[in-house]
Short mmCIF file of C-alpha atoms and ligand atoms in Angstrom, two decimals:
data_model
loop_
_atom_site.label_atom_id
_atom_site.label_comp_id
_atom_site.label_asym_id
_atom_site.label_seq_id
_atom_site.Cartn_x
_atom_site.Cartn_y
_atom_site.Cartn_z
CA MET A 832 1.08 1.48 -15.03
CA CYS A 833 1.04 3.75 -12.01
CA GLY A 834 2.62 4.23 -8.66
CA ILE A 835 3.09 3.19 -5.06
CA ILE A 836 5.09 4.83 -2.30
CA GLY A 837 5.42 4.03 1.40
CA VAL A 838 7.45 5.67 4.17
CA ILE A 839 8.09 4.82 7.81
CA GLY A 840 10.30 7.08 9.90
CA HIS A 841 10.39 9.46 12.81
CA ASN A 842 9.23 12.61 11.02
CA LYS A 843 5.96 13.59 9.40
CA VAL A 844 5.82 11.60 6.15
CA SER A 845 3.18 13.38 4.05
CA SER A 846 5.61 15.59 2.11
CA LEU A 847 7.88 12.60 1.32
CA LEU A 848 4.85 10.66 0.08
CA ILE A 849 3.90 13.54 -2.25
CA GLU A 850 7.50 13.86 -3.43
CA GLY A 851 7.58 10.14 -4.28
CA LEU A 852 4.24 10.34 -6.08
CA LYS A 853 5.46 13.34 -8.13
CA ARG A 854 8.37 11.20 -9.32
CA LEU A 855 5.93 8.51 -10.43
CA GLU A 856 3.79 10.95 -12.44
CA TYR A 857 5.54 10.00 -15.69
CA ARG A 858 3.70 6.64 -15.59
CA GLY A 859 0.31 8.32 -16.06
CA TYR A 860 -2.62 8.28 -13.59
CA ASP A 861 -6.17 9.51 -13.07
CA SER A 862 -6.26 10.12 -9.30
CA ALA A 863 -3.97 10.14 -6.28
CA GLY A 864 -4.11 9.68 -2.53
CA ILE A 865 -2.21 9.12 0.69
CA ALA A 866 -2.97 7.55 4.07
CA THR A 867 -1.08 7.88 7.34
CA LEU A 868 -1.42 6.53 10.81
CA LEU A 869 -1.81 8.91 13.74
CA ASN A 870 -2.87 8.21 17.31
CA GLY A 871 -4.18 4.75 16.42
CA LYS A 872 -6.27 5.97 13.48
CA ILE A 873 -5.86 5.74 9.73
CA ASP A 874 -6.27 9.14 8.08
CA ARG A 875 -6.69 9.54 4.31
CA ARG A 876 -6.75 12.25 1.64
CA ARG A 877 -7.66 11.38 -1.95
CA SER A 878 -8.46 13.41 -5.03
CA LEU A 879 -9.37 12.98 -8.66
CA GLY A 880 -6.92 14.26 -11.26
CA LYS A 881 -3.47 15.70 -10.75
CA ILE A 882 -1.29 15.49 -7.65
CA GLU A 883 -1.66 19.29 -7.50
CA ASN A 884 -5.30 18.69 -6.48
CA LEU A 885 -4.14 16.40 -3.68
CA LYS A 886 -1.58 19.01 -2.59
CA LYS A 887 -4.31 21.68 -2.45
CA LEU A 888 -6.46 19.35 -0.36
CA LEU A 889 -3.54 18.69 1.99
CA LYS A 890 -2.93 22.40 2.36
CA LYS A 891 -6.54 22.91 3.46
CA SER A 892 -6.59 19.76 5.53
CA PRO A 893 -3.05 18.64 6.51
CA ILE A 894 -2.32 15.07 7.48
CA LYS A 895 0.14 14.07 10.20
CA GLY A 896 1.82 10.76 11.04
CA ASN A 897 5.24 9.10 10.75
CA VAL A 898 3.94 6.08 8.83
CA GLY A 899 2.19 6.32 5.46
CA ILE A 900 1.46 5.05 1.98
CA GLY A 901 0.59 6.85 -1.27
CA HIS A 902 -0.72 5.97 -4.71
CA THR A 903 -1.31 7.20 -8.21
CA ARG A 904 -4.13 5.21 -9.81
CA TRP A 905 -4.79 4.13 -13.36
CA ALA A 906 -8.30 2.72 -13.11
CA THR A 907 -8.93 -0.86 -14.21
CA HIS A 908 -12.05 -1.62 -12.12
CA GLY A 909 -14.39 1.30 -11.49
CA ILE A 910 -14.38 4.80 -12.93
CA PRO A 911 -11.72 7.37 -12.05
CA SER A 912 -13.22 9.08 -8.97
CA ARG A 913 -12.31 10.11 -5.44
CA ILE A 914 -14.18 7.15 -3.94
CA ASN A 915 -12.30 4.71 -6.18
CA ALA A 916 -8.94 6.39 -5.56
CA HIS A 917 -6.46 4.59 -3.31
CA PRO A 918 -5.59 4.08 -0.46
CA HIS A 919 -8.61 1.89 0.32
CA SER A 920 -9.30 1.48 4.00
CA SER A 921 -11.45 -0.69 6.23
CA GLY A 922 -10.49 1.36 9.26
CA ASP A 923 -8.22 -1.51 10.37
CA VAL A 924 -5.93 -1.45 7.35
CA ALA A 925 -5.23 0.85 4.40
CA VAL A 926 -4.01 -0.59 1.10
CA VAL A 927 -2.49 0.78 -2.10
CA HIS A 928 -2.43 -1.55 -5.09
CA ASN A 929 -1.01 -1.52 -8.59
CA GLY A 930 -2.31 -4.23 -10.88
CA ILE A 931 -5.50 -6.23 -11.39
CA ILE A 932 -7.22 -8.81 -9.17
CA GLU A 933 -8.89 -11.18 -11.65
CA ASN A 934 -11.04 -13.02 -9.10
CA SER A 935 -12.21 -9.93 -7.20
CA ASN A 936 -15.91 -10.56 -7.95
CA SER A 937 -16.01 -14.00 -6.34
CA ILE A 938 -14.04 -12.82 -3.28
CA LYS A 939 -16.33 -9.80 -2.99
CA ASN A 940 -19.47 -11.98 -3.04
CA GLU A 941 -17.99 -14.23 -0.37
CA LEU A 942 -17.15 -11.26 1.88
CA ILE A 943 -20.53 -9.58 1.36
CA LYS A 944 -22.07 -12.78 2.76
CA LYS A 945 -19.89 -12.24 5.86
CA ASN A 946 -21.34 -8.71 6.13
CA TYR A 947 -18.33 -6.82 4.84
CA LEU A 948 -19.33 -3.54 3.20
CA PHE A 949 -17.76 -2.25 -0.01
CA LYS A 950 -17.58 1.46 -0.64
CA SER A 951 -15.77 1.51 -4.01
CA GLN A 952 -16.10 -0.23 -7.36
CA THR A 953 -12.46 -1.33 -7.32
CA ASP A 954 -10.95 -4.80 -7.31
CA THR A 955 -8.49 -3.49 -4.70
CA GLU A 956 -11.05 -3.20 -1.93
CA VAL A 957 -11.32 -7.00 -1.72
CA ILE A 958 -7.67 -7.03 -0.57
CA THR A 959 -8.49 -4.52 2.17
CA GLN A 960 -11.45 -6.54 3.43
CA LEU A 961 -9.81 -9.98 3.10
CA LEU A 962 -6.89 -8.77 5.14
CA THR A 963 -9.19 -7.24 7.75
CA ASN A 964 -10.97 -10.59 8.01
CA TYR A 965 -7.76 -12.63 8.45
CA LEU A 966 -6.34 -10.18 11.00
CA LYS A 967 -9.12 -11.22 13.39
CA ASN A 968 -7.45 -14.63 13.78
CA TYR A 969 -3.87 -14.37 12.54
CA ASP A 970 -0.76 -12.24 12.96
CA ILE A 971 0.39 -9.78 10.29
CA LEU A 972 2.60 -12.13 8.29
CA ASP A 973 0.05 -14.96 8.26
CA SER A 974 -2.79 -12.58 7.41
CA VAL A 975 -0.89 -11.03 4.49
CA HIS A 976 0.24 -14.46 3.31
CA LYS A 977 -3.29 -15.89 3.44
CA THR A 978 -4.63 -12.85 1.61
CA LEU A 979 -2.05 -13.17 -1.18
CA GLU A 980 -2.85 -16.87 -1.56
CA ARG A 981 -6.43 -15.95 -2.43
CA LEU A 982 -5.54 -13.42 -5.12
CA GLU A 983 -5.40 -14.22 -8.82
CA GLY A 984 -3.85 -11.60 -11.06
CA SER A 985 -1.06 -9.11 -10.61
CA PHE A 986 -0.24 -6.80 -7.77
CA ALA A 987 2.24 -4.64 -5.95
CA LEU A 988 0.92 -3.63 -2.55
CA GLY A 989 1.65 -1.19 0.24
CA ILE A 990 -0.21 -1.67 3.53
CA ILE A 991 -0.50 0.11 6.89
CA PHE A 992 -2.32 -1.23 9.96
CA LYS A 993 -4.36 0.60 12.58
CA ASN A 994 -3.21 -1.72 15.38
CA PHE A 995 0.47 -2.00 14.39
CA LYS A 996 1.67 1.55 14.32
CA ASP A 997 5.32 0.88 13.54
CA ILE A 998 4.98 -1.15 10.36
CA VAL A 999 4.60 -0.77 6.60
CA VAL A 1000 4.16 -3.97 4.59
CA GLY A 1001 4.94 -4.43 0.90
CA ALA A 1002 4.27 -7.41 -1.36
CA ARG A 1003 4.32 -8.19 -5.05
CA ARG A 1004 3.38 -10.61 -7.78
CA GLY A 1005 3.70 -9.46 -11.37
CA SER A 1006 4.04 -5.72 -10.63
CA PRO A 1007 7.35 -4.22 -9.49
CA LEU A 1008 8.20 -3.00 -5.97
CA ALA A 1009 11.47 -1.58 -4.66
CA VAL A 1010 12.57 -1.17 -1.03
CA GLY A 1011 14.74 1.78 0.03
CA TYR A 1012 16.88 2.12 3.15
CA GLY A 1013 17.37 5.45 4.88
CA HIS A 1014 18.67 6.70 8.22
CA GLU A 1015 16.02 5.68 10.78
CA GLU A 1016 13.60 5.72 7.86
CA ASN A 1017 12.70 3.06 5.29
CA TYR A 1018 10.67 3.14 2.09
CA ILE A 1019 8.83 1.20 -0.57
CA GLY A 1020 8.29 2.48 -4.09
CA SER A 1021 7.22 1.27 -7.51
CA ASP A 1022 10.76 1.92 -8.70
CA SER A 1023 14.06 3.26 -7.43
CA TYR A 1024 13.44 6.58 -9.21
CA ALA A 1025 10.48 7.25 -6.87
CA LEU A 1026 12.89 6.97 -3.93
CA LYS A 1027 15.78 8.83 -5.54
CA SER A 1028 15.71 11.92 -3.35
CA MET A 1029 15.43 9.76 -0.20
CA THR A 1030 18.05 7.05 -0.72
CA ASN A 1031 20.31 5.28 -3.18
CA LYS A 1032 20.28 2.05 -1.15
CA ILE A 1033 17.72 -0.19 -2.84
CA SER A 1034 16.58 -3.83 -2.90
CA TYR A 1035 13.93 -5.33 -5.17
CA LEU A 1036 11.14 -7.68 -4.20
CA GLU A 1037 10.76 -10.81 -6.33
CA ASP A 1038 7.40 -12.36 -7.16
CA GLY A 1039 5.67 -13.81 -4.11
CA GLU A 1040 7.84 -11.99 -1.59
CA ILE A 1041 6.68 -9.88 1.35
CA CYS A 1042 8.63 -7.14 3.14
CA ILE A 1043 7.95 -5.76 6.60
CA LEU A 1044 9.43 -2.33 7.24
CA THR A 1045 10.00 -0.65 10.56
CA LYS A 1046 11.95 2.59 10.78
CA ASP A 1047 15.12 0.71 11.83
CA LYS A 1048 15.00 -2.45 9.73
CA VAL A 1049 13.47 -4.33 6.82
CA GLU A 1050 12.60 -8.04 6.93
CA PHE A 1051 11.93 -10.10 3.81
CA TYR A 1052 9.92 -13.32 3.50
CA ASN A 1053 9.52 -15.65 0.55
CA SER A 1054 6.22 -17.20 -0.56
CA GLU A 1055 6.72 -20.04 2.00
CA LYS A 1056 6.93 -17.43 4.78
CA ASN A 1057 10.63 -18.18 5.33
CA LYS A 1058 12.81 -15.23 6.24
CA ILE A 1059 15.28 -14.39 3.48
CA ASN A 1060 18.15 -11.96 3.01
CA LYS A 1061 18.42 -9.47 0.18
CA GLU A 1062 21.32 -7.71 -1.47
CA ILE A 1063 21.26 -3.95 -1.22
N1 LIG B 2240 -7.01 -2.28 -10.24
C1 LIG B 2240 -6.88 -1.21 -9.32
C2 LIG B 2240 -7.95 -0.16 -9.53
O1 LIG B 2240 -8.60 -0.13 -10.53
C3 LIG B 2240 -5.48 -0.59 -9.33
C4 LIG B 2240 -5.17 0.09 -10.62
C5 LIG B 2240 -3.74 0.62 -10.62
O2 LIG B 2240 -2.82 -0.17 -10.87
O3 LIG B 2240 -3.57 1.83 -10.37
O4 LIG B 2240 -8.16 0.65 -8.69
#
């Protein structure tokens, strides 16, 4: 079990992402990484081992952006390494994932036939590439929904998009995901503890649900893509 964090706001988010990841350390992990969006580009830093290594990397090579996601990984598919560390990115989207995609091999083979390239050994990268493929023809909600329909297994996801700079998407089936509400800033996290220093206003995603965060609001959708309300 390991961790996801996501932040969208009006300030630089990298230190909040690290703070959230530090709070998820108790779950155990083998590598860590963050991705942000700046000037229409996804930027990533990932490192093997402790979050301290990631912090050192960020000190040497800082990362800007008001929208970002972070991850601590516990490898299930592929060795612990920097290349296998999350976020995984196609350039169009970056994805963090907790859980296991059971049918990743068959999806991977299908996408390789469509000329998609895979850089890691992870099951997660199929989510990144599937989503990239659907985004060519569908909007964000439909693309995420279609992607989730293809996945067998368990997941909590955090996603950012190159072409939609004001959005973080979360989704879950089988792995937990919390949503936190701040002042002109909203969050996702594996649990409320990860978000403790940012907010005490929390909702929880149920299986099959999707959330779309902007800095001012959070929208929730059920597995039929109907908009739903959540208690805070
Ligand atoms: N199955 C994914 C991987 O091996 C995610 C593991 C996790 O939950 O951290 O990269």
